[in-house]
Amino acid sequence: MNGSERVGALPATEARIVGAPVGAGSGGDSLESEPECWFGPGTGVLGGGSLEGEQEGTLDSDEAGSARVGQRLDALLAQRGLARSRTHATALIAAGLVTVDGHPVTKNSYRVPASSAVAVAASDHWVSRAALKLIAALDAFAVDPRARVVLDAGASTGGFSQVLCERGSRRVLAVDVGHGQFSSQLRGTAGLVVVEGCNVRELTAERLAALTGEAERPSLVTADLSFISLTTVLPALCATATAAADFVLLIKPQFEVGRSGVREGIVRDPALRAAAVMSILRAAYDLGLNTVGVCASSIVGEHGNHEYFVHLARFGGVAPNEWMSRVESLAGQVPLPRRG
């Protein structure tokens, strides 16, 4: 079945491509602001700022030299009680809320001299920086979790789940293979069900209902998974959700390209990053899901990896091949002109 035959498929001119949002700390733009969007073939993709730049401090060269000694900024914030944990500290730093001697620093590994003054301009309540990633993606894709049953696959600390709860989801089913990672701050939140020790690949609609006590299938699925390819998880995610469900999934190329494509934990080749995204779009299409939108994560991943969100749905969107040139541009492989 081709894209034009798919039920509910939009013509290519109505497909959405969302460019890379410029994160806070890069020109001061809010992570919650919606990135610019382009529609249809032949249109440009937002160039945005360098994602790697979001992890770099803004101090001058002399200050940068002196910063090679001292304690890591994220560790120092946690030690001084300015952040609840190093994970929380990383979120504050990435959001541009931390200054060293009055200068904003957006790199969590920045070394702080013992004599320096460190301040947090304003705190936030998010349990992890994953929350900031999902906020930007939901806004970019205009996906509203309000009143929905949502499956949060790979819940980990609970950043995605926290956003989903605060945005009015009727029930959030937070599933993770690990134990003891989910934030104690969130446990007991109304409408939140936490399931630990569950391999998402083994989920079925019946098993999810049995584990959570929620008979209604999810109409929205989010995922932030590590050390596993999304291609191996997509069949289970589809099996648990309603036919009209939206899927907002975080693609981490470092877990899609294989060991040969990763150097020091980072996928540096734009062509490999693009191939990783396309492999997910094609795997989803084989399961009956069209691509509605693609965007770069508002915050780079661990070690500085470029990550991407994709919005998939059975009704709407287009086939993966319609997205190839735009994905390549988004990954930095082939620049497309901005629409003037």
mmCIF file of C-alpha atoms in Angstrom:
data_model
loop_
_atom_site.group_PDB
_atom_site.id
_atom_site.type_symbol
_atom_site.label_atom_id
_atom_site.label_comp_id
_atom_site.label_asym_id
_atom_site.label_seq_id
_atom_site.Cartn_x
_atom_site.Cartn_y
_atom_site.Cartn_z
ATOM 1 C CA MET A 1 0.000 0.000 0.000
ATOM 2 C CA ASN A 2 1.497 3.350 -0.983
ATOM 3 C CA GLY A 3 1.162 6.696 0.774
ATOM 4 C CA SER A 4 -1.704 7.905 -1.425
ATOM 5 C CA GLU A 5 -3.702 4.766 -0.656
ATOM 6 C CA ARG A 6 -3.207 4.984 3.119
ATOM 7 C CA VAL A 7 -6.447 5.847 4.914
ATOM 8 C CA GLY A 8 -6.366 9.458 6.052
ATOM 9 C CA ALA A 9 -3.046 10.274 4.401
ATOM 10 C CA LEU A 10 -2.605 13.945 3.679
ATOM 11 C CA PRO A 11 -1.316 15.131 0.326
ATOM 12 C CA ALA A 12 2.361 15.944 0.432
ATOM 13 C CA THR A 13 1.638 19.663 0.352
ATOM 14 C CA GLU A 14 0.025 19.407 3.799
ATOM 15 C CA ALA A 15 2.808 17.502 5.533
ATOM 16 C CA ARG A 16 4.476 19.325 8.379
ATOM 17 C CA ILE A 17 8.177 19.668 8.894
ATOM 18 C CA VAL A 18 9.349 21.334 12.032
ATOM 19 C CA GLY A 19 12.830 22.725 12.253
ATOM 20 C CA ALA A 20 15.317 22.717 15.070
ATOM 21 C CA PRO A 21 14.218 24.953 17.941
ATOM 22 C CA VAL A 22 16.876 27.223 19.341
ATOM 23 C CA GLY A 23 17.278 26.245 22.966
ATOM 24 C CA ALA A 24 17.415 28.572 25.916
ATOM 25 C CA GLY A 25 20.896 29.837 26.404
ATOM 26 C CA SER A 26 21.238 30.289 22.665
ATOM 27 C CA GLY A 27 19.980 33.801 22.191
ATOM 28 C CA GLY A 28 17.687 33.523 25.205
ATOM 29 C CA ASP A 29 14.779 31.877 23.400
ATOM 30 C CA SER A 30 12.429 29.888 25.604
ATOM 31 C CA LEU A 31 12.451 26.123 25.272
ATOM 32 C CA GLU A 32 8.673 26.268 25.445
ATOM 33 C CA SER A 33 8.312 28.500 22.398
ATOM 34 C CA GLU A 34 7.096 26.839 19.215
ATOM 35 C CA PRO A 35 9.719 26.448 16.496
ATOM 36 C CA GLU A 36 9.017 27.768 13.038
ATOM 37 C CA CYS A 37 7.268 25.325 10.719
ATOM 38 C CA TRP A 38 7.293 24.748 6.980
ATOM 39 C CA PHE A 39 4.784 22.734 4.991
ATOM 40 C CA GLY A 40 5.088 20.752 1.799
ATOM 41 C CA PRO A 41 7.795 19.796 -0.661
ATOM 42 C CA GLY A 42 10.290 22.389 -1.752
ATOM 43 C CA THR A 43 10.040 24.452 1.405
ATOM 44 C CA GLY A 44 12.941 25.070 3.721
ATOM 45 C CA VAL A 45 13.632 23.729 7.168
ATOM 46 C CA LEU A 46 14.531 25.946 10.041
ATOM 47 C CA GLY A 47 18.280 26.277 10.244
ATOM 48 C CA GLY A 48 18.251 27.422 13.857
ATOM 49 C CA GLY A 49 21.363 27.628 16.000
ATOM 50 C CA SER A 50 23.942 24.926 16.435
ATOM 51 C CA LEU A 51 22.688 22.329 18.880
ATOM 52 C CA GLU A 52 26.257 21.764 19.969
ATOM 53 C CA GLY A 53 26.397 25.445 20.823
ATOM 54 C CA GLU A 54 23.665 24.976 23.401
ATOM 55 C CA GLN A 55 26.086 22.914 25.448
ATOM 56 C CA GLU A 56 28.861 25.493 25.324
ATOM 57 C CA GLY A 57 29.371 28.176 27.948
ATOM 58 C CA THR A 58 29.416 31.801 26.889
ATOM 59 C CA LEU A 59 32.495 32.898 28.825
ATOM 60 C CA ASP A 60 35.414 34.462 26.954
ATOM 61 C CA SER A 61 38.669 32.632 26.231
ATOM 62 C CA ASP A 62 40.490 33.800 29.369
ATOM 63 C CA GLU A 63 37.646 32.713 31.601
ATOM 64 C CA ALA A 64 37.347 29.441 29.701
ATOM 65 C CA GLY A 65 41.004 28.726 30.368
ATOM 66 C CA SER A 66 40.651 29.300 34.083
ATOM 67 C CA ALA A 67 37.581 27.071 34.125
ATOM 68 C CA ARG A 68 39.587 23.947 33.283
ATOM 69 C CA VAL A 69 40.196 23.531 37.011
ATOM 70 C CA GLY A 70 37.550 23.296 39.701
ATOM 71 C CA GLN A 71 34.364 21.333 40.266
ATOM 72 C CA ARG A 72 31.864 20.409 37.558
ATOM 73 C CA LEU A 73 28.989 22.864 37.477
ATOM 74 C CA ASP A 74 26.232 20.241 37.666
ATOM 75 C CA ALA A 75 27.846 18.529 40.652
ATOM 76 C CA LEU A 76 28.412 21.836 42.407
ATOM 77 C CA LEU A 77 24.768 22.886 42.042
ATOM 78 C CA ALA A 78 23.604 19.624 43.590
ATOM 79 C CA GLN A 79 26.201 19.823 46.373
ATOM 80 C CA ARG A 80 25.206 23.374 47.324
ATOM 81 C CA GLY A 81 21.508 22.565 47.273
ATOM 82 C CA LEU A 82 20.804 24.816 44.300
ATOM 83 C CA ALA A 83 19.431 21.764 42.461
ATOM 84 C CA ARG A 84 17.692 18.632 43.709
ATOM 85 C CA SER A 85 20.101 16.345 41.871
ATOM 86 C CA ARG A 86 22.683 16.400 39.094
ATOM 87 C CA THR A 87 19.922 15.541 36.640
ATOM 88 C CA HIS A 88 17.938 18.550 37.832
ATOM 89 C CA ALA A 89 21.104 20.654 37.689
ATOM 90 C CA THR A 90 21.615 19.655 34.058
ATOM 91 C CA ALA A 91 18.083 20.815 33.239
ATOM 92 C CA LEU A 92 18.663 24.185 34.928
ATOM 93 C CA ILE A 93 21.954 24.654 33.082
ATOM 94 C CA ALA A 94 20.483 23.699 29.702
ATOM 95 C CA ALA A 95 17.618 26.126 30.279
ATOM 96 C CA GLY A 96 20.102 28.989 30.662
ATOM 97 C CA LEU A 97 19.206 29.630 34.297
ATOM 98 C CA VAL A 98 22.704 29.301 35.778
ATOM 99 C CA THR A 99 25.403 31.972 35.907
ATOM 100 C CA VAL A 100 29.038 31.818 37.013
ATOM 101 C CA ASP A 101 30.408 35.176 38.118
ATOM 102 C CA GLY A 102 27.474 36.794 36.356
ATOM 103 C CA HIS A 103 28.019 35.024 33.030
ATOM 104 C CA PRO A 104 25.477 32.465 31.743
ATOM 105 C CA VAL A 105 26.948 28.973 31.341
ATOM 106 C CA THR A 106 25.070 26.277 29.441
ATOM 107 C CA LYS A 107 27.549 23.394 29.655
ATOM 108 C CA ASN A 108 27.047 21.089 32.625
ATOM 109 C CA SER A 109 30.683 19.888 32.604
ATOM 110 C CA TYR A 110 32.035 23.448 32.907
ATOM 111 C CA ARG A 111 34.666 23.553 35.665
ATOM 112 C CA VAL A 112 33.929 26.182 38.299
ATOM 113 C CA PRO A 113 36.918 27.777 40.090
ATOM 114 C CA ALA A 114 36.579 27.668 43.869
ATOM 115 C CA SER A 115 36.471 31.467 44.081
ATOM 116 C CA SER A 116 33.591 31.863 41.603
ATOM 117 C CA ALA A 117 30.064 32.930 42.498
ATOM 118 C CA VAL A 118 27.386 30.588 41.167
ATOM 119 C CA ALA A 119 23.728 31.593 40.992
ATOM 120 C CA VAL A 120 20.484 30.158 39.674
ATOM 121 C CA ALA A 121 18.395 32.944 38.151
ATOM 122 C CA ALA A 122 15.145 31.069 38.598
ATOM 123 C CA SER A 123 14.437 27.500 39.541
ATOM 124 C CA ASP A 124 12.018 25.075 37.963
ATOM 125 C CA HIS A 125 10.145 22.084 39.251
ATOM 126 C CA TRP A 126 10.862 19.568 36.498
ATOM 127 C CA VAL A 127 12.371 16.308 37.715
ATOM 128 C CA SER A 128 14.606 15.933 34.649
ATOM 129 C CA ARG A 129 15.543 17.800 31.504
ATOM 130 C CA ALA A 130 13.540 15.244 29.530
ATOM 131 C CA ALA A 131 10.534 17.341 30.538
ATOM 132 C CA LEU A 132 11.929 20.307 28.618
ATOM 133 C CA LYS A 133 12.444 18.128 25.548
ATOM 134 C CA LEU A 134 8.847 16.909 25.532
ATOM 135 C CA ILE A 135 7.404 20.378 26.150
ATOM 136 C CA ALA A 136 9.115 21.672 23.016
ATOM 137 C CA ALA A 137 8.036 18.645 20.950
ATOM 138 C CA LEU A 138 4.376 18.726 22.003
ATOM 139 C CA ASP A 139 4.226 22.424 21.225
ATOM 140 C CA ALA A 140 5.992 21.977 17.878
ATOM 141 C CA PHE A 141 3.607 19.218 16.817
ATOM 142 C CA ALA A 142 0.521 20.852 18.396
ATOM 143 C CA VAL A 143 -0.253 17.591 20.220
ATOM 144 C CA ASP A 144 -2.506 18.080 23.246
ATOM 145 C CA PRO A 145 -2.498 15.306 25.883
ATOM 146 C CA ARG A 146 -5.486 16.800 27.709
ATOM 147 C CA ALA A 147 -8.115 14.238 28.826
ATOM 148 C CA ARG A 148 -6.229 11.393 27.140
ATOM 149 C CA VAL A 149 -4.899 8.086 28.382
ATOM 150 C CA VAL A 150 -1.176 8.240 27.613
ATOM 151 C CA LEU A 151 1.478 5.525 27.561
ATOM 152 C CA ASP A 152 4.906 6.880 28.531
ATOM 153 C CA ALA A 153 7.350 4.187 27.422
ATOM 154 C CA GLY A 154 10.769 4.371 29.059
ATOM 155 C CA ALA A 155 9.558 6.660 31.837
ATOM 156 C CA SER A 156 12.874 6.615 33.739
ATOM 157 C CA THR A 157 12.915 9.544 36.209
ATOM 158 C CA GLY A 158 9.512 10.726 35.034
ATOM 159 C CA GLY A 159 10.211 13.899 33.063
ATOM 160 C CA PHE A 160 7.806 13.035 30.239
ATOM 161 C CA SER A 161 5.177 11.756 32.692
ATOM 162 C CA GLN A 162 5.342 14.972 34.708
ATOM 163 C CA VAL A 163 4.641 17.097 31.629
ATOM 164 C CA LEU A 164 1.790 14.828 30.550
ATOM 165 C CA CYS A 165 0.172 14.983 33.994
ATOM 166 C CA GLU A 166 0.513 18.749 34.216
ATOM 167 C CA ARG A 167 -0.975 19.160 30.749
ATOM 168 C CA GLY A 168 -4.167 17.449 31.812
ATOM 169 C CA SER A 169 -3.868 13.800 30.766
ATOM 170 C CA ARG A 170 -6.653 11.723 32.282
ATOM 171 C CA ARG A 171 -4.283 8.855 32.998
ATOM 172 C CA VAL A 172 -0.530 8.496 32.437
ATOM 173 C CA LEU A 173 0.800 4.936 32.285
ATOM 174 C CA ALA A 174 4.517 5.277 33.038
ATOM 175 C CA VAL A 175 6.353 2.089 32.082
ATOM 176 C CA ASP A 176 10.058 1.369 32.495
ATOM 177 C CA VAL A 177 12.246 -1.724 32.531
ATOM 178 C CA GLY A 178 14.250 -0.419 35.491
ATOM 179 C CA HIS A 179 13.491 -0.157 39.185
ATOM 180 C CA GLY A 180 13.761 2.744 41.604
ATOM 181 C CA GLN A 181 14.443 5.452 39.015
ATOM 182 C CA PHE A 182 11.063 7.173 39.021
ATOM 183 C CA SER A 183 11.043 10.396 41.031
ATOM 184 C CA SER A 184 9.547 10.128 44.503
ATOM 185 C CA GLN A 185 8.312 13.691 43.992
ATOM 186 C CA LEU A 186 5.866 12.460 41.345
ATOM 187 C CA ARG A 187 4.656 9.253 42.955
ATOM 188 C CA GLY A 188 1.105 9.664 44.136
ATOM 189 C CA THR A 189 0.256 12.210 41.442
ATOM 190 C CA ALA A 190 -3.419 11.930 40.529
ATOM 191 C CA GLY A 191 -3.918 9.902 37.366
ATOM 192 C CA LEU A 192 -0.355 8.551 37.306
ATOM 193 C CA VAL A 193 0.325 4.810 37.277
ATOM 194 C CA VAL A 194 3.966 3.694 37.508
ATOM 195 C CA VAL A 195 4.929 0.234 36.253
ATOM 196 C CA GLU A 196 8.543 -0.800 36.846
ATOM 197 C CA GLY A 197 10.433 -3.866 35.693
ATOM 198 C CA CYS A 198 8.426 -4.130 32.472
ATOM 199 C CA ASN A 199 10.080 -4.640 29.098
ATOM 200 C CA VAL A 200 8.160 -2.433 26.666
ATOM 201 C CA ARG A 201 8.856 -4.871 23.811
ATOM 202 C CA GLU A 202 6.663 -7.438 25.560
ATOM 203 C CA LEU A 203 3.641 -5.175 26.010
ATOM 204 C CA THR A 204 0.236 -6.004 24.597
ATOM 205 C CA ALA A 205 -3.006 -4.145 25.147
ATOM 206 C CA GLU A 206 -4.153 -6.885 27.520
ATOM 207 C CA ARG A 207 -0.923 -6.912 29.529
ATOM 208 C CA LEU A 208 -0.857 -3.126 29.800
ATOM 209 C CA ALA A 209 -4.429 -3.156 31.104
ATOM 210 C CA ALA A 210 -3.583 -5.872 33.626
ATOM 211 C CA LEU A 211 -0.476 -4.054 34.879
ATOM 212 C CA THR A 212 -2.111 -0.641 35.180
ATOM 213 C CA GLY A 213 -5.775 -1.356 35.853
ATOM 214 C CA GLU A 214 -6.666 0.949 32.958
ATOM 215 C CA ALA A 215 -8.993 -0.698 30.453
ATOM 216 C CA GLU A 216 -8.969 2.175 27.958
ATOM 217 C CA ARG A 217 -6.195 1.987 25.386
ATOM 218 C CA PRO A 218 -3.783 4.927 25.106
ATOM 219 C CA SER A 219 -4.651 7.526 22.467
ATOM 220 C CA LEU A 220 -1.207 9.089 22.850
ATOM 221 C CA VAL A 221 2.111 7.260 23.147
ATOM 222 C CA THR A 222 5.388 8.930 24.096
ATOM 223 C CA ALA A 223 8.750 7.202 24.275
ATOM 224 C CA ASP A 224 12.236 8.042 25.518
ATOM 225 C CA LEU A 225 14.174 4.785 25.355
ATOM 226 C CA SER A 226 17.890 4.058 25.657
ATOM 227 C CA PHE A 227 20.088 1.095 24.707
ATOM 228 C CA ILE A 228 17.432 -0.242 22.360
ATOM 229 C CA SER A 229 16.294 0.563 18.837
ATOM 230 C CA LEU A 230 12.829 2.016 18.431
ATOM 231 C CA THR A 231 12.335 -0.358 15.506
ATOM 232 C CA THR A 232 12.176 -3.259 17.976
ATOM 233 C CA VAL A 233 9.660 -1.481 20.210
ATOM 234 C CA LEU A 234 7.268 0.017 17.658
ATOM 235 C CA PRO A 235 5.193 -3.182 17.152
ATOM 236 C CA ALA A 236 4.379 -3.354 20.868
ATOM 237 C CA LEU A 237 3.604 0.361 21.076
ATOM 238 C CA CYS A 238 1.199 0.048 18.151
ATOM 239 C CA ALA A 239 -0.425 -3.025 19.681
ATOM 240 C CA THR A 240 -1.264 -1.200 22.909
ATOM 241 C CA ALA A 241 -2.689 1.995 21.398
ATOM 242 C CA THR A 242 -5.970 2.972 19.771
ATOM 243 C CA ALA A 243 -6.218 3.036 15.982
ATOM 244 C CA ALA A 244 -6.321 6.843 16.010
ATOM 245 C CA ALA A 245 -3.453 7.298 18.473
ATOM 246 C CA ASP A 246 -0.699 9.870 18.134
ATOM 247 C CA PHE A 247 2.898 8.756 18.697
ATOM 248 C CA VAL A 248 5.484 11.326 19.832
ATOM 249 C CA LEU A 249 8.773 9.449 19.988
ATOM 250 C CA LEU A 250 12.322 10.562 20.767
ATOM 251 C CA ILE A 251 14.834 9.130 18.295
ATOM 252 C CA LYS A 252 18.356 8.673 19.648
ATOM 253 C CA PRO A 253 20.664 7.900 16.709
ATOM 254 C CA GLN A 254 23.356 6.485 19.001
ATOM 255 C CA PHE A 255 21.052 3.517 19.657
ATOM 256 C CA GLU A 256 19.980 3.113 16.034
ATOM 257 C CA VAL A 257 23.167 3.162 13.937
ATOM 258 C CA GLY A 258 25.153 0.309 15.495
ATOM 259 C CA ARG A 259 28.534 0.445 17.203
ATOM 260 C CA SER A 260 30.475 1.224 14.049
ATOM 261 C CA GLY A 261 28.624 4.528 13.683
ATOM 262 C CA VAL A 262 29.345 5.754 17.201
ATOM 263 C CA ARG A 263 32.603 7.345 18.310
ATOM 264 C CA GLU A 264 33.070 8.132 21.991
ATOM 265 C CA GLY A 265 29.325 7.760 22.440
ATOM 266 C CA ILE A 266 28.449 10.277 19.702
ATOM 267 C CA VAL A 267 27.050 9.899 16.175
ATOM 268 C CA ARG A 268 29.068 12.555 14.355
ATOM 269 C CA ASP A 269 28.152 11.696 10.759
ATOM 270 C CA PRO A 270 25.061 13.654 9.610
ATOM 271 C CA ALA A 271 24.306 10.961 7.031
ATOM 272 C CA LEU A 272 24.087 8.345 9.780
ATOM 273 C CA ARG A 273 21.843 10.578 11.870
ATOM 274 C CA ALA A 274 19.527 11.040 8.895
ATOM 275 C CA ALA A 275 19.557 7.298 8.206
ATOM 276 C CA ALA A 276 18.623 6.611 11.830
ATOM 277 C CA VAL A 277 15.586 8.873 11.607
ATOM 278 C CA MET A 278 14.518 7.442 8.251
ATOM 279 C CA SER A 279 14.793 3.881 9.561
ATOM 280 C CA ILE A 280 12.226 4.711 12.251
ATOM 281 C CA LEU A 281 9.882 6.401 9.791
ATOM 282 C CA ARG A 282 10.028 3.371 7.482
ATOM 283 C CA ALA A 283 9.530 0.873 10.308
ATOM 284 C CA ALA A 284 6.510 2.865 11.474
ATOM 285 C CA TYR A 285 5.108 2.999 7.940
ATOM 286 C CA ASP A 286 5.342 -0.779 7.683
ATOM 287 C CA LEU A 287 3.102 -0.882 10.764
ATOM 288 C CA GLY A 288 0.550 1.457 9.205
ATOM 289 C CA LEU A 289 1.769 4.764 10.650
ATOM 290 C CA ASN A 290 2.380 7.857 8.535
ATOM 291 C CA THR A 291 4.808 10.629 9.419
ATOM 292 C CA VAL A 292 3.073 13.829 10.526
ATOM 293 C CA GLY A 293 6.102 15.786 11.716
ATOM 294 C CA VAL A 294 9.798 15.668 12.561
ATOM 295 C CA CYS A 295 11.808 18.072 14.702
ATOM 296 C CA ALA A 296 15.165 18.266 16.404
ATOM 297 C CA SER A 297 15.150 17.962 20.184
ATOM 298 C CA SER A 298 15.358 21.335 21.905
ATOM 299 C CA ILE A 299 18.213 19.989 24.044
ATOM 300 C CA VAL A 300 21.048 17.752 22.911
ATOM 301 C CA GLY A 301 21.335 14.327 24.470
ATOM 302 C CA GLU A 302 23.981 12.777 26.670
ATOM 303 C CA HIS A 303 27.550 13.447 25.485
ATOM 304 C CA GLY A 304 26.173 16.058 23.061
ATOM 305 C CA ASN A 305 24.294 13.702 20.740
ATOM 306 C CA HIS A 306 21.778 15.208 18.331
ATOM 307 C CA GLU A 307 18.336 13.741 18.975
ATOM 308 C CA TYR A 308 15.049 14.046 17.093
ATOM 309 C CA PHE A 309 11.332 13.800 17.775
ATOM 310 C CA VAL A 310 8.883 12.281 15.331
ATOM 311 C CA HIS A 311 5.096 12.561 15.308
ATOM 312 C CA LEU A 312 3.417 9.490 13.825
ATOM 313 C CA ALA A 313 -0.246 8.665 13.256
ATOM 314 C CA ARG A 314 -2.341 6.256 11.239
ATOM 315 C CA PHE A 315 -4.638 9.035 10.017
ATOM 316 C CA GLY A 316 -2.859 12.026 8.492
ATOM 317 C CA GLY A 317 0.748 12.565 7.509
ATOM 318 C CA VAL A 318 2.557 11.105 4.516
ATOM 319 C CA ALA A 319 4.890 8.262 3.569
ATOM 320 C CA PRO A 320 8.568 8.342 4.685
ATOM 321 C CA ASN A 321 10.003 9.015 1.220
ATOM 322 C CA GLU A 322 8.248 12.393 1.238
ATOM 323 C CA TRP A 323 10.443 13.303 4.196
ATOM 324 C CA MET A 324 13.874 12.163 3.056
ATOM 325 C CA SER A 325 15.304 15.486 1.868
ATOM 326 C CA ARG A 326 13.919 17.339 4.868
ATOM 327 C CA VAL A 327 15.295 14.788 7.324
ATOM 328 C CA GLU A 328 18.710 15.002 5.663
ATOM 329 C CA SER A 329 18.613 18.765 6.051
ATOM 330 C CA LEU A 330 17.497 18.536 9.671
ATOM 331 C CA ALA A 331 20.368 16.149 10.409
ATOM 332 C CA GLY A 332 22.815 18.590 8.838
ATOM 333 C CA GLN A 333 23.634 16.496 5.774
ATOM 334 C CA VAL A 334 22.157 18.661 3.007
ATOM 335 C CA PRO A 335 21.239 22.316 3.620
ATOM 336 C CA LEU A 336 17.898 23.459 2.257
ATOM 337 C CA PRO A 337 17.207 27.142 1.587
ATOM 338 C CA ARG A 338 15.016 28.922 4.066
ATOM 339 C CA ARG A 339 11.686 30.030 2.710
ATOM 340 C CA GLY A 340 11.783 33.724 1.911
#
